[in-house]
Amino acid sequence: MSESKQPCVLIADDDKDLTDLLALRCGTLGLTVEKAHDAMAAMQKINDCRPDVVILDVNMPSGDGLSVCEMMSHHEDLCTIPVIMLTGEKNQDVMRRCHNMCAYYVPKCNNVWERMRPLLNELLNLLALDDRSSSGTSEITDDKLAPALDEAVESMSSIDRVFALFGWNDEFLED
């Protein structure tokens, strides 16, 4: 993620109303939004625009979000892009696969934005920290993307924090 451009998020879901709603909400965070409504279009947009974060529905036409996530995880240039998986089903296999691919699992529900917003802020803050540390700058100035991180939060990996928030531990995700 470059400091000179707005962070970009790709939202891929066959539910066009949800995609439009999430796109509007992401816009309020100052994000550039790309949209796709099936797995093939999502993969094409990921290759073309290299978004900073990808939000994928599990069930989409022409493939599923988990397959797109797997392809990304095996691609040298795409494997570092954080992925948020959305689903309307509570399925332990899907949760396990997300955990194994280091993808964030967010269930579709009435308060999906309340779950998504802090996650996006955290992911984009971490990406901004990476950019600044690689450029030799450590100061964070964008208040929308840089919430304060306390010592306890810094000691956990991002994926572990998300699973802990939902009350899922390694025992829950094991076979």
mmCIF file of C-alpha atoms in Angstrom:
data_model
loop_
_atom_site.group_PDB
_atom_site.id
_atom_site.type_symbol
_atom_site.label_atom_id
_atom_site.label_comp_id
_atom_site.label_asym_id
_atom_site.label_seq_id
_atom_site.Cartn_x
_atom_site.Cartn_y
_atom_site.Cartn_z
ATOM 1 C CA MET A 1 0.000 0.000 0.000
ATOM 2 C CA SER A 2 1.550 3.269 -1.050
ATOM 3 C CA GLU A 3 1.194 6.471 0.979
ATOM 4 C CA SER A 4 0.387 8.415 -2.177
ATOM 5 C CA LYS A 5 -2.744 6.450 -3.066
ATOM 6 C CA GLN A 6 -5.934 5.678 -1.227
ATOM 7 C CA PRO A 7 -6.120 2.119 0.111
ATOM 8 C CA CYS A 8 -8.214 -0.132 -2.104
ATOM 9 C CA VAL A 9 -10.610 -2.893 -1.107
ATOM 10 C CA LEU A 10 -12.206 -5.418 -3.453
ATOM 11 C CA ILE A 11 -15.671 -6.614 -2.448
ATOM 12 C CA ALA A 12 -16.778 -9.789 -4.242
ATOM 13 C CA ASP A 13 -20.282 -11.022 -3.515
ATOM 14 C CA ASP A 14 -23.185 -12.083 -5.724
ATOM 15 C CA ASP A 15 -25.555 -10.149 -3.428
ATOM 16 C CA LYS A 16 -25.408 -6.787 -5.220
ATOM 17 C CA ASP A 17 -27.298 -4.966 -2.453
ATOM 18 C CA LEU A 18 -24.787 -6.112 0.162
ATOM 19 C CA THR A 19 -21.879 -5.275 -2.147
ATOM 20 C CA ASP A 20 -23.254 -1.762 -2.700
ATOM 21 C CA LEU A 21 -23.864 -1.254 1.024
ATOM 22 C CA LEU A 22 -20.360 -2.402 1.975
ATOM 23 C CA ALA A 23 -18.900 -0.259 -0.808
ATOM 24 C CA LEU A 24 -20.673 2.827 0.579
ATOM 25 C CA ARG A 25 -19.470 2.045 4.084
ATOM 26 C CA CYS A 26 -15.893 1.460 2.898
ATOM 27 C CA GLY A 27 -16.061 4.779 1.073
ATOM 28 C CA THR A 28 -16.750 6.515 4.394
ATOM 29 C CA LEU A 29 -13.387 5.163 5.599
ATOM 30 C CA GLY A 30 -11.686 6.818 2.645
ATOM 31 C CA LEU A 31 -11.161 3.587 0.735
ATOM 32 C CA THR A 32 -11.229 3.094 -2.999
ATOM 33 C CA VAL A 33 -13.642 0.242 -3.759
ATOM 34 C CA GLU A 34 -13.657 -2.300 -6.553
ATOM 35 C CA LYS A 35 -16.609 -4.684 -6.891
ATOM 36 C CA ALA A 36 -17.102 -8.122 -8.430
ATOM 37 C CA HIS A 37 -20.169 -10.354 -8.418
ATOM 38 C CA ASP A 38 -18.647 -13.763 -9.177
ATOM 39 C CA ALA A 39 -15.433 -15.657 -8.473
ATOM 40 C CA MET A 40 -13.942 -15.252 -11.976
ATOM 41 C CA ALA A 41 -14.480 -11.488 -11.985
ATOM 42 C CA ALA A 42 -13.010 -11.318 -8.473
ATOM 43 C CA MET A 43 -9.827 -13.101 -9.537
ATOM 44 C CA GLN A 44 -9.502 -10.865 -12.600
ATOM 45 C CA LYS A 45 -9.879 -7.693 -10.493
ATOM 46 C CA ILE A 46 -7.406 -8.983 -7.911
ATOM 47 C CA ASN A 47 -4.849 -9.511 -10.678
ATOM 48 C CA ASP A 48 -5.595 -6.154 -12.317
ATOM 49 C CA CYS A 49 -5.814 -3.737 -9.396
ATOM 50 C CA ARG A 50 -3.942 -5.536 -6.576
ATOM 51 C CA PRO A 51 -6.232 -4.332 -3.776
ATOM 52 C CA ASP A 52 -4.940 -3.825 -0.239
ATOM 53 C CA VAL A 53 -7.742 -6.003 1.208
ATOM 54 C CA VAL A 54 -10.112 -8.508 -0.427
ATOM 55 C CA ILE A 55 -13.599 -9.304 0.899
ATOM 56 C CA LEU A 56 -14.971 -12.534 -0.604
ATOM 57 C CA ASP A 57 -18.325 -14.247 -0.301
ATOM 58 C CA VAL A 58 -17.944 -17.984 0.209
ATOM 59 C CA ASN A 59 -20.713 -18.924 -2.257
ATOM 60 C CA MET A 60 -20.617 -17.146 -5.618
ATOM 61 C CA PRO A 61 -21.318 -18.034 -9.233
ATOM 62 C CA SER A 62 -18.425 -19.464 -11.307
ATOM 63 C CA GLY A 63 -16.555 -20.663 -8.231
ATOM 64 C CA ASP A 64 -16.409 -19.877 -4.562
ATOM 65 C CA GLY A 65 -14.522 -17.399 -2.435
ATOM 66 C CA LEU A 66 -12.550 -20.136 -0.689
ATOM 67 C CA SER A 67 -11.126 -21.257 -4.044
ATOM 68 C CA VAL A 68 -10.187 -17.674 -4.891
ATOM 69 C CA CYS A 69 -8.518 -17.362 -1.485
ATOM 70 C CA GLU A 70 -6.615 -20.622 -2.072
ATOM 71 C CA MET A 71 -5.403 -19.419 -5.477
ATOM 72 C CA MET A 72 -4.262 -16.162 -3.881
ATOM 73 C CA SER A 73 -2.420 -18.013 -1.107
ATOM 74 C CA HIS A 74 -0.386 -19.943 -3.714
ATOM 75 C CA HIS A 75 0.460 -16.882 -5.832
ATOM 76 C CA GLU A 76 3.734 -15.131 -4.992
ATOM 77 C CA ASP A 77 2.385 -11.603 -5.545
ATOM 78 C CA LEU A 78 -1.086 -12.118 -4.058
ATOM 79 C CA CYS A 79 -0.400 -14.208 -0.958
ATOM 80 C CA THR A 80 0.244 -11.156 1.241
ATOM 81 C CA ILE A 81 -3.128 -9.515 0.537
ATOM 82 C CA PRO A 82 -5.404 -9.924 3.571
ATOM 83 C CA VAL A 83 -8.673 -11.741 2.830
ATOM 84 C CA ILE A 84 -11.960 -11.456 4.701
ATOM 85 C CA MET A 85 -14.372 -14.318 3.998
ATOM 86 C CA LEU A 86 -18.115 -13.618 4.285
ATOM 87 C CA THR A 87 -20.711 -16.340 4.583
ATOM 88 C CA GLY A 88 -24.308 -16.750 5.580
ATOM 89 C CA GLU A 89 -23.673 -20.290 6.817
ATOM 90 C CA LYS A 90 -22.100 -21.305 10.115
ATOM 91 C CA ASN A 91 -19.945 -24.139 8.910
ATOM 92 C CA GLN A 92 -16.975 -25.502 10.873
ATOM 93 C CA ASP A 93 -15.251 -26.697 7.702
ATOM 94 C CA VAL A 94 -15.396 -23.184 6.231
ATOM 95 C CA MET A 95 -14.106 -21.724 9.514
ATOM 96 C CA ARG A 96 -11.266 -24.262 9.576
ATOM 97 C CA ARG A 97 -10.306 -23.555 5.968
ATOM 98 C CA CYS A 98 -10.298 -19.815 6.646
ATOM 99 C CA HIS A 99 -8.087 -20.330 9.679
ATOM 100 C CA ASN A 100 -5.699 -22.562 7.710
ATOM 101 C CA MET A 101 -5.372 -19.930 4.950
ATOM 102 C CA CYS A 102 -5.039 -17.069 7.479
ATOM 103 C CA ALA A 103 -8.245 -15.558 6.115
ATOM 104 C CA TYR A 104 -10.608 -13.712 8.400
ATOM 105 C CA TYR A 105 -14.062 -15.253 8.829
ATOM 106 C CA VAL A 106 -17.016 -12.858 9.185
ATOM 107 C CA PRO A 107 -20.545 -14.236 9.223
ATOM 108 C CA LYS A 108 -23.209 -12.384 7.271
ATOM 109 C CA CYS A 109 -25.668 -10.970 9.774
ATOM 110 C CA ASN A 110 -27.581 -7.792 10.540
ATOM 111 C CA ASN A 111 -24.491 -6.196 12.093
ATOM 112 C CA VAL A 112 -21.954 -7.291 9.480
ATOM 113 C CA TRP A 113 -20.568 -3.744 9.189
ATOM 114 C CA GLU A 114 -19.978 -3.541 12.960
ATOM 115 C CA ARG A 115 -17.844 -6.666 12.615
ATOM 116 C CA MET A 116 -16.188 -5.611 9.365
ATOM 117 C CA ARG A 117 -15.256 -2.007 10.173
ATOM 118 C CA PRO A 118 -12.826 -2.674 13.073
ATOM 119 C CA LEU A 119 -11.232 -5.476 11.073
ATOM 120 C CA LEU A 120 -10.706 -3.240 8.034
ATOM 121 C CA ASN A 121 -9.293 -0.484 10.235
ATOM 122 C CA GLU A 122 -6.876 -2.909 11.847
ATOM 123 C CA LEU A 123 -5.772 -4.506 8.569
ATOM 124 C CA LEU A 124 -5.230 -1.164 6.879
ATOM 125 C CA ASN A 125 -3.417 0.166 9.942
ATOM 126 C CA LEU A 126 -1.081 -2.836 9.879
ATOM 127 C CA LEU A 127 -0.483 -2.334 6.156
ATOM 128 C CA ALA A 128 0.250 1.349 6.791
ATOM 129 C CA LEU A 129 2.691 0.383 9.540
ATOM 130 C CA ASP A 130 4.446 -2.018 7.151
ATOM 131 C CA ASP A 131 4.694 0.688 4.473
ATOM 132 C CA ARG A 132 6.022 3.262 6.900
ATOM 133 C CA SER A 133 8.569 0.906 8.451
ATOM 134 C CA SER A 134 9.853 -0.136 5.022
ATOM 135 C CA SER A 135 10.190 3.519 4.017
ATOM 136 C CA GLY A 136 11.955 4.430 7.268
ATOM 137 C CA THR A 137 9.011 6.430 8.648
ATOM 138 C CA SER A 138 7.256 5.280 11.791
ATOM 139 C CA GLU A 139 4.765 8.077 12.463
ATOM 140 C CA ILE A 140 1.124 7.365 11.642
ATOM 141 C CA THR A 141 -0.922 10.422 10.790
ATOM 142 C CA ASP A 142 -4.156 9.135 9.225
ATOM 143 C CA ASP A 143 -6.647 8.937 12.114
ATOM 144 C CA LYS A 144 -9.096 6.824 10.096
ATOM 145 C CA LEU A 145 -6.539 4.086 9.509
ATOM 146 C CA ALA A 146 -4.415 4.320 12.646
ATOM 147 C CA PRO A 147 -6.222 3.455 15.864
ATOM 148 C CA ALA A 148 -3.898 3.136 18.848
ATOM 149 C CA LEU A 149 -2.581 -0.389 19.430
ATOM 150 C CA ASP A 150 -1.915 -1.280 23.055
ATOM 151 C CA GLU A 151 0.754 -3.688 24.248
ATOM 152 C CA ALA A 152 -1.584 -6.677 24.697
ATOM 153 C CA VAL A 153 -3.026 -6.350 21.196
ATOM 154 C CA GLU A 154 0.445 -6.117 19.652
ATOM 155 C CA SER A 155 1.454 -9.418 21.251
ATOM 156 C CA MET A 156 -1.222 -11.412 19.359
ATOM 157 C CA SER A 157 -1.319 -12.054 15.638
ATOM 158 C CA SER A 158 -4.202 -10.413 13.776
ATOM 159 C CA ILE A 159 -5.845 -13.700 12.888
ATOM 160 C CA ASP A 160 -5.659 -14.937 16.483
ATOM 161 C CA ARG A 161 -7.290 -11.716 17.722
ATOM 162 C CA VAL A 162 -10.184 -12.108 15.293
ATOM 163 C CA PHE A 163 -10.801 -15.743 16.180
ATOM 164 C CA ALA A 164 -10.537 -14.886 19.887
ATOM 165 C CA LEU A 165 -13.161 -12.138 19.453
ATOM 166 C CA PHE A 166 -15.587 -14.735 18.118
ATOM 167 C CA GLY A 167 -14.691 -17.167 20.898
ATOM 168 C CA TRP A 168 -13.052 -19.671 18.566
ATOM 169 C CA ASN A 169 -9.876 -21.336 19.708
ATOM 170 C CA ASP A 170 -7.620 -23.958 18.141
ATOM 171 C CA GLU A 171 -9.563 -26.822 19.792
ATOM 172 C CA PHE A 172 -12.788 -25.603 18.117
ATOM 173 C CA LEU A 173 -11.097 -25.564 14.711
ATOM 174 C CA GLU A 174 -9.405 -28.978 14.951
ATOM 175 C CA ASP A 175 -10.878 -32.078 13.289
#
